[in-house]
Amino acid sequence: MSRPNGGKATLLYYAYRAISAVLAPFAWYSVARKLRRAHVPVERQHERLGVASQSRPAGQLIWFHAASVGESLSVLSLITRMGERLPQAQFLITSGTPTSAALIAKRLPPRTIHQYPPLDANGPVNRFYHHWRPNAGIFVESELWPQMLVKGRKAGVHLALLNARLSDKSVRGWQRFPDTAQFILGQFDLFLTQNQKTANNLRAMGAVPERVKPGTNLKALSGPLPVDEVLCARMRKSIGDRPVWVASSTHPGEEEVVLQTHRALLKRHPDLLLLLIPRHPDRGQDVQQLIANSGFTCARRSMQEDISPETEVYLADTLGETGTWYALCPLVFLGGSLQDIGGHNPFEPAQAGAAVITGPGFFNFAETFDAMIAAGGAVEVRDAVDLTAAVDKWLGNQSNFEAACTAARSYVNTQQTALDSVIDTLCEELKL
């Protein structure tokens, strides 16, 4: 039996279908080139065309779709717990970047397959659904691909938007085309939102009101980042008794502020070590040059260079080792926040026991940082002067710093209790 979708297909949707058909070869050329550069095998590149590289497992198949690294990793704990609840179910997770694929491969839950998602064009999407035939499709955050949604619902797939989050800009864009927004949102059986603001926005955009339900920030539910204990022990021995602080997930324009801060801090803490973790490790050479230009001595992880007593900055320009760096030091400045980027996931350092310093540009995690700041587990700064004062305060007052770490961890623990409620809602609304 078909389910009402809450709206009718519009001329804009049909125009999108036509344009996507024309642009699909060009999109494939661009996507395939990026995958080749990342040394993704040809067979796996063709997954973007809807050509599966693995067989569909028998039985119930629950599909999760996420855009990239953060969204992908945030659902792994959910899949693990849902797998315990549904021991006969199989799981498929799709994500679009080689980085996310590599990290997911290391942490795949039982009975789970990873694939790249099809391009949002007629042929790739049809091939994808014909092969996988998922019972449910759970899209994470703001992944609204019209053909994937419309064809999925038409095929009888129960659809949910999990951890729903829409920027103000995105909301304004959709509201310019209310009939199309209502039609696209009408494909979903369920919306689980991060906050009340998103719930209100979805209803205002045309989502069926009774399908919009409060959720939680899924990233609070993900497991702690992995720690390489052998590496961690070796690093601790190299660092010794030196004080340390971490600047993590930094972007261009932020490293300059971090290094300016480090220079000021060295005047009060002459043996201080900075662990600098750029958001994109492939910027390592540029960041190393910036460190050298700033007059600091540097050891670089990707070059297997060890920390010596003279090392002032350790450049951690590798992938998948952030959990180890957080285990070494619980004093973390989290980047993507001094620029207009939106911030990054504060749950990762907090789960490692860290207190967090953030810039003001954390709008993608506003509800999380606001609550963490109010609880005392995070501090907001605006520039190098503020950042210097915040780091110096925690370096100089151990009891104050430990209280902040405890507050951050307590906040994460309260959020994690919502996982079972999320699973209950998904199973009930998606007929699992």
CSV table of N, CA and C in Angstrom, one decimal, residues 78-230:
chain,number,residue,atom,x,y,z
A,78,LEU,N,25.1,3.8,16.7
A,78,LEU,CA,23.7,3.5,16.6
A,78,LEU,C,23.4,2.2,15.8
A,79,ILE,N,24.2,2.0,14.8
A,79,ILE,CA,24.1,0.7,14.1
A,79,ILE,C,24.4,-0.5,15.0
A,80,THR,N,25.5,-0.3,15.8
A,80,THR,CA,25.8,-1.4,16.7
A,80,THR,C,24.7,-1.7,17.6
A,81,ARG,N,24.2,-0.7,18.3
A,81,ARG,CA,23.1,-0.9,19.2
A,81,ARG,C,21.8,-1.4,18.6
A,82,MET,N,21.5,-0.9,17.4
A,82,MET,CA,20.3,-1.4,16.7
A,82,MET,C,20.5,-2.8,16.2
A,83,GLY,N,21.7,-3.2,15.9
A,83,GLY,CA,22.0,-4.6,15.5
A,83,GLY,C,21.8,-5.5,16.7
A,84,GLU,N,22.0,-5.1,17.9
A,84,GLU,CA,21.7,-5.9,19.1
A,84,GLU,C,20.2,-6.0,19.3
A,85,ARG,N,19.5,-4.9,19.0
A,85,ARG,CA,18.0,-5.0,19.1
A,85,ARG,C,17.4,-5.8,18.1
A,86,LEU,N,18.0,-5.8,16.8
A,86,LEU,CA,17.4,-6.5,15.7
A,86,LEU,C,18.5,-7.5,15.2
A,87,PRO,N,18.6,-8.7,15.9
A,87,PRO,CA,19.7,-9.6,15.6
A,87,PRO,C,19.7,-10.2,14.2
A,88,GLN,N,18.5,-10.1,13.5
A,88,GLN,CA,18.4,-10.7,12.1
A,88,GLN,C,18.7,-9.7,11.1
A,89,ALA,N,18.7,-8.4,11.4
A,89,ALA,CA,18.8,-7.3,10.5
A,89,ALA,C,20.3,-7.2,9.9
A,90,GLN,N,20.4,-6.8,8.7
A,90,GLN,CA,21.6,-6.4,8.0
A,90,GLN,C,21.7,-4.9,7.8
A,91,PHE,N,22.9,-4.3,7.7
A,91,PHE,CA,23.0,-2.9,7.6
A,91,PHE,C,23.9,-2.5,6.4
A,92,LEU,N,23.5,-1.4,5.8
A,92,LEU,CA,24.2,-0.8,4.7
A,92,LEU,C,24.5,0.7,5.1
A,93,ILE,N,25.7,1.1,5.0
A,93,ILE,CA,26.0,2.5,5.2
A,93,ILE,C,26.7,3.1,4.0
A,94,THR,N,26.2,4.2,3.5
A,94,THR,CA,26.8,4.9,2.3
A,94,THR,C,27.3,6.2,2.7
A,95,SER,N,28.5,6.6,2.2
A,95,SER,CA,29.1,7.9,2.4
A,95,SER,C,29.9,8.3,1.2
A,96,GLY,N,30.1,9.6,1.0
A,96,GLY,CA,30.6,10.0,-0.3
A,96,GLY,C,32.1,10.2,-0.4
A,97,THR,N,32.8,10.2,0.6
A,97,THR,CA,34.2,10.6,0.5
A,97,THR,C,35.1,9.4,0.8
A,98,PRO,N,36.3,9.3,0.2
A,98,PRO,CA,37.3,8.2,0.5
A,98,PRO,C,37.7,8.3,1.9
A,99,THR,N,37.8,9.4,2.5
A,99,THR,CA,38.2,9.5,3.9
A,99,THR,C,37.3,8.8,4.8
A,100,SER,N,36.0,9.1,4.6
A,100,SER,CA,34.9,8.5,5.4
A,100,SER,C,34.9,7.0,5.2
A,101,ALA,N,35.1,6.5,3.9
A,101,ALA,CA,35.1,5.1,3.6
A,101,ALA,C,36.3,4.4,4.4
A,102,ALA,N,37.5,5.0,4.4
A,102,ALA,CA,38.6,4.5,5.1
A,102,ALA,C,38.4,4.3,6.6
A,103,LEU,N,37.8,5.4,7.2
A,103,LEU,CA,37.6,5.3,8.6
A,103,LEU,C,36.5,4.3,9.0
A,104,ILE,N,35.4,4.3,8.2
A,104,ILE,CA,34.3,3.4,8.5
A,104,ILE,C,34.8,1.9,8.4
A,105,ALA,N,35.7,1.7,7.4
A,105,ALA,CA,36.2,0.3,7.2
A,105,ALA,C,36.9,-0.2,8.4
A,106,LYS,N,37.5,0.7,9.2
A,106,LYS,CA,38.2,0.2,10.4
A,106,LYS,C,37.3,0.0,11.5
A,107,ARG,N,36.0,0.5,11.4
A,107,ARG,CA,35.1,0.4,12.6
A,107,ARG,C,33.7,-0.2,12.2
A,108,LEU,N,33.6,-0.9,11.1
A,108,LEU,CA,32.3,-1.4,10.7
A,108,LEU,C,31.7,-2.3,11.8
A,109,PRO,N,30.5,-2.0,12.2
A,109,PRO,CA,29.8,-2.9,13.1
A,109,PRO,C,29.5,-4.2,12.5
A,110,PRO,N,29.1,-5.2,13.3
A,110,PRO,CA,28.7,-6.5,12.7
A,110,PRO,C,27.6,-6.4,11.7
A,111,ARG,N,27.7,-7.2,10.7
A,111,ARG,CA,26.6,-7.3,9.6
A,111,ARG,C,26.4,-6.0,8.9
A,112,THR,N,27.5,-5.3,8.7
A,112,THR,CA,27.4,-4.0,8.0
A,112,THR,C,28.3,-3.9,6.8
A,113,ILE,N,27.7,-3.3,5.7
A,113,ILE,CA,28.5,-3.1,4.5
A,113,ILE,C,28.6,-1.7,4.2
A,114,HIS,N,29.7,-1.2,3.7
A,114,HIS,CA,29.9,0.2,3.2
A,114,HIS,C,29.9,0.2,1.7
A,115,GLN,N,29.2,1.2,1.1
A,115,GLN,CA,29.3,1.5,-0.3
A,115,GLN,C,29.3,3.0,-0.5
A,116,TYR,N,29.8,3.5,-1.6
A,116,TYR,CA,29.6,4.9,-2.0
A,116,TYR,C,28.2,5.0,-2.5
A,117,PRO,N,27.6,6.2,-2.3
A,117,PRO,CA,26.2,6.4,-2.7
A,117,PRO,C,26.1,6.7,-4.2
A,118,PRO,N,24.9,6.4,-4.8
A,118,PRO,CA,24.8,6.7,-6.2
A,118,PRO,C,24.7,8.2,-6.5
A,119,LEU,N,25.1,8.7,-7.6
A,119,LEU,CA,24.8,10.0,-8.0
A,119,LEU,C,23.3,10.2,-8.1
A,120,ASP,N,22.8,11.4,-7.8
A,120,ASP,CA,21.4,11.6,-7.7
A,120,ASP,C,20.8,11.9,-9.1
A,121,ALA,N,20.9,10.8,-9.9
A,121,ALA,CA,20.4,10.8,-11.3
A,121,ALA,C,19.7,9.5,-11.5
A,122,ASN,N,18.8,9.5,-12.6
A,122,ASN,CA,17.9,8.5,-12.8
A,122,ASN,C,18.5,7.1,-12.8
A,123,GLY,N,19.5,6.9,-13.7
A,123,GLY,CA,20.2,5.6,-13.8
A,123,GLY,C,20.8,5.1,-12.6
A,124,PRO,N,21.8,5.9,-12.0
A,124,PRO,CA,22.4,5.4,-10.8
A,124,PRO,C,21.5,5.1,-9.6
A,125,VAL,N,20.5,5.9,-9.4
A,125,VAL,CA,19.5,5.7,-8.3
A,125,VAL,C,18.7,4.4,-8.6
A,126,ASN,N,18.2,4.3,-9.8
A,126,ASN,CA,17.5,3.1,-10.1
A,126,ASN,C,18.3,1.8,-9.9
A,127,ARG,N,19.5,1.8,-10.3
A,127,ARG,CA,20.4,0.6,-10.2
A,127,ARG,C,20.6,0.3,-8.7
A,128,PHE,N,20.8,1.4,-7.9
A,128,PHE,CA,21.0,1.2,-6.5
A,128,PHE,C,19.8,0.6,-5.8
A,129,TYR,N,18.6,1.1,-6.0
A,129,TYR,CA,17.5,0.5,-5.4
A,129,TYR,C,17.1,-0.9,-5.9
A,130,HIS,N,17.4,-1.1,-7.2
A,130,HIS,CA,17.1,-2.4,-7.8
A,130,HIS,C,18.0,-3.5,-7.1
A,131,HIS,N,19.2,-3.1,-6.8
A,131,HIS,CA,20.1,-4.1,-6.2
A,131,HIS,C,19.9,-4.3,-4.7
A,132,TRP,N,19.9,-3.2,-4.0
A,132,TRP,CA,19.9,-3.3,-2.5
A,132,TRP,C,18.5,-3.5,-1.9
A,133,ARG,N,17.5,-2.9,-2.5
A,133,ARG,CA,16.1,-3.1,-2.0
A,133,ARG,C,16.0,-2.9,-0.4
A,134,PRO,N,16.4,-1.8,0.1
A,134,PRO,CA,16.4,-1.6,1.6
A,134,PRO,C,15.0,-1.6,2.1
A,135,ASN,N,14.8,-2.0,3.3
A,135,ASN,CA,13.5,-1.9,4.0
A,135,ASN,C,13.3,-0.5,4.5
A,136,ALA,N,14.4,0.1,4.9
A,136,ALA,CA,14.4,1.5,5.5
A,136,ALA,C,15.6,2.2,5.1
A,137,GLY,N,15.4,3.5,4.9
A,137,GLY,CA,16.5,4.4,4.5
A,137,GLY,C,16.6,5.6,5.5
A,138,ILE,N,17.7,5.7,6.2
A,138,ILE,CA,17.9,6.7,7.2
A,138,ILE,C,19.0,7.7,6.8
A,139,PHE,N,18.5,8.9,6.5
A,139,PHE,CA,19.4,9.9,6.0
A,139,PHE,C,19.9,10.8,7.2
A,140,VAL,N,21.2,11.1,7.2
A,140,VAL,CA,21.7,11.7,8.4
A,140,VAL,C,22.0,13.2,8.2
A,141,GLU,N,21.4,14.1,9.1
A,141,GLU,CA,21.6,15.5,9.1
A,141,GLU,C,20.9,16.2,8.0
A,142,SER,N,21.5,16.7,6.9
A,142,SER,CA,20.8,17.5,5.9
A,142,SER,C,21.0,17.0,4.5
A,143,GLU,N,21.1,15.6,4.4
A,143,GLU,CA,21.3,15.0,3.1
A,143,GLU,C,19.9,14.9,2.4
A,144,LEU,N,19.5,15.9,1.6
A,144,LEU,CA,18.2,15.9,0.9
A,144,LEU,C,18.5,15.7,-0.6
A,145,TRP,N,18.6,14.5,-1.1
A,145,TRP,CA,18.8,14.3,-2.5
A,145,TRP,C,17.5,13.9,-3.1
A,146,PRO,N,16.9,14.7,-3.9
A,146,PRO,CA,15.5,14.5,-4.4
A,146,PRO,C,15.2,13.2,-5.0
A,147,GLN,N,16.0,12.7,-6.0
A,147,GLN,CA,15.7,11.5,-6.6
A,147,GLN,C,15.9,10.3,-5.7
A,148,MET,N,16.9,10.3,-4.9
A,148,MET,CA,17.0,9.2,-3.9
A,148,MET,C,15.8,9.1,-3.0
A,149,LEU,N,15.3,10.3,-2.6
A,149,LEU,CA,14.1,10.2,-1.7
A,149,LEU,C,12.9,9.8,-2.5
A,150,VAL,N,12.6,10.5,-3.6
A,150,VAL,CA,11.3,10.2,-4.3
A,150,VAL,C,11.3,8.7,-4.8
A,151,LYS,N,12.4,8.2,-5.4
A,151,LYS,CA,12.4,6.9,-5.9
A,151,LYS,C,12.4,5.9,-4.7
A,152,GLY,N,13.0,6.2,-3.6
A,152,GLY,CA,13.0,5.4,-2.5
A,152,GLY,C,11.6,5.2,-1.9
A,153,ARG,N,10.9,6.2,-1.8
A,153,ARG,CA,9.5,6.1,-1.2
A,153,ARG,C,8.6,5.4,-2.2
A,154,LYS,N,8.8,5.6,-3.5
A,154,LYS,CA,8.0,4.9,-4.5
A,154,LYS,C,8.3,3.4,-4.5
A,155,ALA,N,9.5,3.1,-4.1
A,155,ALA,CA,9.9,1.6,-4.0
A,155,ALA,C,9.4,1.0,-2.7
A,156,GLY,N,8.8,1.8,-1.9
A,156,GLY,CA,8.3,1.3,-0.6
A,156,GLY,C,9.3,1.3,0.6
A,157,VAL,N,10.3,2.1,0.4
A,157,VAL,CA,11.3,2.2,1.5
A,157,VAL,C,10.8,3.2,2.5
A,158,HIS,N,10.8,2.9,3.7
A,158,HIS,CA,10.4,3.8,4.8
A,158,HIS,C,11.6,4.7,5.1
A,159,LEU,N,11.4,6.0,5.0
A,159,LEU,CA,12.5,7.0,5.1
A,159,LEU,C,12.5,7.9,6.3
A,160,ALA,N,13.7,8.1,6.9
A,160,ALA,CA,13.8,9.0,8.0
A,160,ALA,C,14.9,10.0,7.8
A,161,LEU,N,14.8,11.2,8.3
A,161,LEU,CA,15.9,12.1,8.4
A,161,LEU,C,16.3,12.2,9.9
A,162,LEU,N,17.5,11.7,10.2
A,162,LEU,CA,18.0,11.6,11.5
A,162,LEU,C,19.0,12.6,11.8
A,163,ASN,N,18.9,13.1,13.1
A,163,ASN,CA,19.9,14.2,13.5
A,163,ASN,C,19.7,15.4,12.6
A,164,ALA,N,18.4,15.6,12.2
A,164,ALA,CA,18.1,16.7,11.3
A,164,ALA,C,18.6,18.0,11.7
A,165,ARG,N,19.4,18.7,10.8
A,165,ARG,CA,19.9,20.0,11.0
A,165,ARG,C,20.0,20.8,9.7
A,166,LEU,N,19.4,22.0,9.8
A,166,LEU,CA,19.3,22.8,8.6
A,166,LEU,C,19.8,24.2,9.0
A,167,SER,N,20.8,24.7,8.2
A,167,SER,CA,21.2,26.1,8.4
A,167,SER,C,20.2,27.1,8.1
A,168,ASP,N,20.3,28.3,8.6
A,168,ASP,CA,19.3,29.3,8.3
A,168,ASP,C,19.3,29.6,6.8
A,169,LYS,N,20.5,29.6,6.2
A,169,LYS,CA,20.6,29.8,4.8
A,169,LYS,C,19.8,28.8,4.0
A,170,SER,N,20.0,27.5,4.4
A,170,SER,CA,19.3,26.4,3.7
A,170,SER,C,17.8,26.6,3.8
A,171,VAL,N,17.4,26.9,5.0
A,171,VAL,CA,15.9,27.1,5.3
A,171,VAL,C,15.4,28.2,4.4
A,172,ARG,N,16.1,29.3,4.3
A,172,ARG,CA,15.6,30.4,3.5
A,172,ARG,C,15.5,30.0,2.0
A,173,GLY,N,16.5,29.2,1.6
A,173,GLY,CA,16.5,28.7,0.2
A,173,GLY,C,15.3,27.9,-0.1
A,174,TRP,N,15.0,26.9,0.8
A,174,TRP,CA,13.8,26.0,0.6
A,174,TRP,C,12.5,26.8,0.6
A,175,GLN,N,12.5,27.8,1.5
A,175,GLN,CA,11.2,28.6,1.6
A,175,GLN,C,10.9,29.4,0.4
A,176,ARG,N,11.8,29.6,-0.5
A,176,ARG,CA,11.5,30.3,-1.7
A,176,ARG,C,10.7,29.4,-2.7
A,177,PHE,N,10.7,28.1,-2.4
A,177,PHE,CA,10.0,27.2,-3.3
A,177,PHE,C,9.1,26.3,-2.4
A,178,PRO,N,8.1,26.8,-1.7
A,178,PRO,CA,7.4,26.1,-0.7
A,178,PRO,C,6.7,24.8,-1.2
A,179,ASP,N,6.2,24.8,-2.4
A,179,ASP,CA,5.5,23.6,-2.9
A,179,ASP,C,6.6,22.4,-3.1
A,180,THR,N,7.7,22.8,-3.6
A,180,THR,CA,8.8,21.8,-3.8
A,180,THR,C,9.3,21.3,-2.5
A,181,ALA,N,9.5,22.2,-1.6
A,181,ALA,CA,10.0,21.8,-0.2
A,181,ALA,C,9.0,20.9,0.4
A,182,GLN,N,7.7,21.2,0.3
A,182,GLN,CA,6.7,20.3,0.9
A,182,GLN,C,6.7,18.9,0.2
A,183,PHE,N,6.9,18.9,-1.1
A,183,PHE,CA,7.0,17.6,-1.8
A,183,PHE,C,8.2,16.8,-1.4
A,184,ILE,N,9.4,17.4,-1.3
A,184,ILE,CA,10.6,16.7,-1.0
A,184,ILE,C,10.5,16.2,0.5
A,185,LEU,N,10.1,17.1,1.4
A,185,LEU,CA,10.0,16.7,2.8
A,185,LEU,C,8.9,15.6,3.0
A,186,GLY,N,7.9,15.7,2.1
A,186,GLY,CA,6.9,14.7,2.3
A,186,GLY,C,7.3,13.3,2.0
A,187,GLN,N,8.5,13.0,1.5
A,187,GLN,CA,8.9,11.7,1.2
A,187,GLN,C,9.3,11.0,2.5
A,188,PHE,N,9.6,11.7,3.6
A,188,PHE,CA,10.0,11.2,4.8
A,188,PHE,C,8.9,10.7,5.7
A,189,ASP,N,9.0,9.6,6.3
A,189,ASP,CA,8.1,9.1,7.3
A,189,ASP,C,8.4,9.7,8.7
A,190,LEU,N,9.6,10.1,8.9
A,190,LEU,CA,10.0,10.6,10.2
A,190,LEU,C,11.2,11.6,10.1
A,191,PHE,N,11.1,12.6,11.0
A,191,PHE,CA,12.2,13.5,11.2
A,191,PHE,C,12.5,13.5,12.7
A,192,LEU,N,13.8,13.2,13.0
A,192,LEU,CA,14.3,13.3,14.4
A,192,LEU,C,15.3,14.4,14.4
A,193,THR,N,14.9,15.5,15.1
A,193,THR,CA,15.7,16.7,15.0
A,193,THR,C,16.7,16.9,16.1
A,194,GLN,N,17.7,17.7,15.9
A,194,GLN,CA,18.7,17.9,17.0
A,194,GLN,C,18.2,18.9,18.0
A,195,ASN,N,17.3,19.8,17.6
A,195,ASN,CA,16.8,20.8,18.5
A,195,ASN,C,15.4,21.3,18.0
A,196,GLN,N,14.8,22.1,18.9
A,196,GLN,CA,13.4,22.6,18.6
A,196,GLN,C,13.4,23.6,17.5
A,197,LYS,N,14.5,24.3,17.3
A,197,LYS,CA,14.6,25.3,16.2
A,197,LYS,C,14.5,24.5,14.8
A,198,THR,N,15.2,23.4,14.7
A,198,THR,CA,15.1,22.7,13.5
A,198,THR,C,13.7,22.1,13.3
A,199,ALA,N,13.1,21.6,14.3
A,199,ALA,CA,11.7,21.1,14.3
A,199,ALA,C,10.8,22.2,13.7
A,200,ASN,N,10.9,23.4,14.3
A,200,ASN,CA,10.0,24.5,13.9
A,200,ASN,C,10.3,24.8,12.4
A,201,ASN,N,11.6,24.8,12.0
A,201,ASN,CA,11.9,25.1,10.6
A,201,ASN,C,11.3,24.1,9.6
A,202,LEU,N,11.4,22.8,10.0
A,202,LEU,CA,10.9,21.8,9.1
A,202,LEU,C,9.4,21.9,8.9
A,203,ARG,N,8.7,22.2,10.0
A,203,ARG,CA,7.2,22.3,9.9
A,203,ARG,C,6.9,23.5,9.1
A,204,ALA,N,7.7,24.6,9.2
A,204,ALA,CA,7.4,25.9,8.5
A,204,ALA,C,7.7,25.6,7.0
A,205,MET,N,8.6,24.7,6.7
A,205,MET,CA,9.0,24.4,5.3
A,205,MET,C,8.0,23.5,4.6
A,206,GLY,N,7.1,22.9,5.4
A,206,GLY,CA,6.1,22.0,4.8
A,206,GLY,C,6.2,20.6,5.2
A,207,ALA,N,7.0,20.2,6.2
A,207,ALA,CA,7.0,18.8,6.7
A,207,ALA,C,5.7,18.5,7.3
A,208,VAL,N,5.2,17.3,7.2
A,208,VAL,CA,4.0,16.8,7.9
A,208,VAL,C,4.3,16.9,9.4
A,209,PRO,N,3.5,17.8,10.1
A,209,PRO,CA,3.9,18.1,11.5
A,209,PRO,C,4.0,16.9,12.4
A,210,GLU,N,3.1,15.9,12.2
A,210,GLU,CA,3.1,14.8,13.2
A,210,GLU,C,4.3,13.8,12.9
A,211,ARG,N,5.0,14.0,11.8
A,211,ARG,CA,6.2,13.2,11.5
A,211,ARG,C,7.5,13.8,12.1
A,212,VAL,N,7.4,15.0,12.6
A,212,VAL,CA,8.6,15.7,13.2
A,212,VAL,C,8.6,15.5,14.7
A,213,LYS,N,9.7,14.8,15.2
A,213,LYS,CA,9.8,14.5,16.6
A,213,LYS,C,11.2,14.9,17.1
A,214,PRO,N,11.2,15.3,18.4
A,214,PRO,CA,12.5,15.7,19.0
A,214,PRO,C,13.4,14.5,19.1
A,215,GLY,N,14.7,14.8,18.9
A,215,GLY,CA,15.7,13.7,19.0
A,215,GLY,C,16.8,14.2,19.9
A,216,THR,N,18.0,13.9,19.5
A,216,THR,CA,19.2,14.4,20.2
A,216,THR,C,20.3,14.6,19.2
A,217,ASN,N,21.4,15.2,19.5
A,217,ASN,CA,22.6,15.3,18.6
A,217,ASN,C,23.2,13.9,18.5
A,218,LEU,N,23.1,13.2,17.4
A,218,LEU,CA,23.6,11.9,17.3
A,218,LEU,C,25.1,11.8,17.6
A,219,LYS,N,25.8,12.8,17.4
A,219,LYS,CA,27.2,12.8,17.6
A,219,LYS,C,27.6,12.6,19.0
A,220,ALA,N,26.6,12.8,19.9
A,220,ALA,CA,26.9,12.6,21.3
A,220,ALA,C,26.8,11.1,21.6
A,221,LEU,N,26.2,10.3,20.7
A,221,LEU,CA,26.0,8.9,20.9
A,221,LEU,C,27.1,8.0,20.4
A,222,SER,N,28.0,8.6,19.6
A,222,SER,CA,29.1,7.8,19.0
A,222,SER,C,30.1,7.4,20.0
A,223,GLY,N,30.8,6.3,19.8
A,223,GLY,CA,31.7,5.9,20.8
A,223,GLY,C,33.0,6.8,20.8
A,224,PRO,N,33.8,6.7,21.8
A,224,PRO,CA,35.0,7.5,21.8
A,224,PRO,C,35.9,7.1,20.7
A,225,LEU,N,36.7,8.1,20.3
A,225,LEU,CA,37.7,7.9,19.2
A,225,LEU,C,38.7,6.9,19.6
A,226,PRO,N,39.2,6.0,18.7
A,226,PRO,CA,40.1,5.0,19.1
A,226,PRO,C,41.5,5.6,19.5
A,227,VAL,N,42.1,4.9,20.4
A,227,VAL,CA,43.4,5.3,20.9
A,227,VAL,C,44.5,4.2,20.7
A,228,ASP,N,45.6,4.6,20.1
A,228,ASP,CA,46.7,3.7,19.9
A,228,ASP,C,47.5,3.8,21.2
A,229,GLU,N,47.3,2.7,22.0
A,229,GLU,CA,47.9,2.7,23.3
A,229,GLU,C,49.4,2.7,23.3
A,230,VAL,N,50.0,2.0,22.3
A,230,VAL,CA,51.4,1.8,22.2
A,230,VAL,C,52.0,3.2,21.8
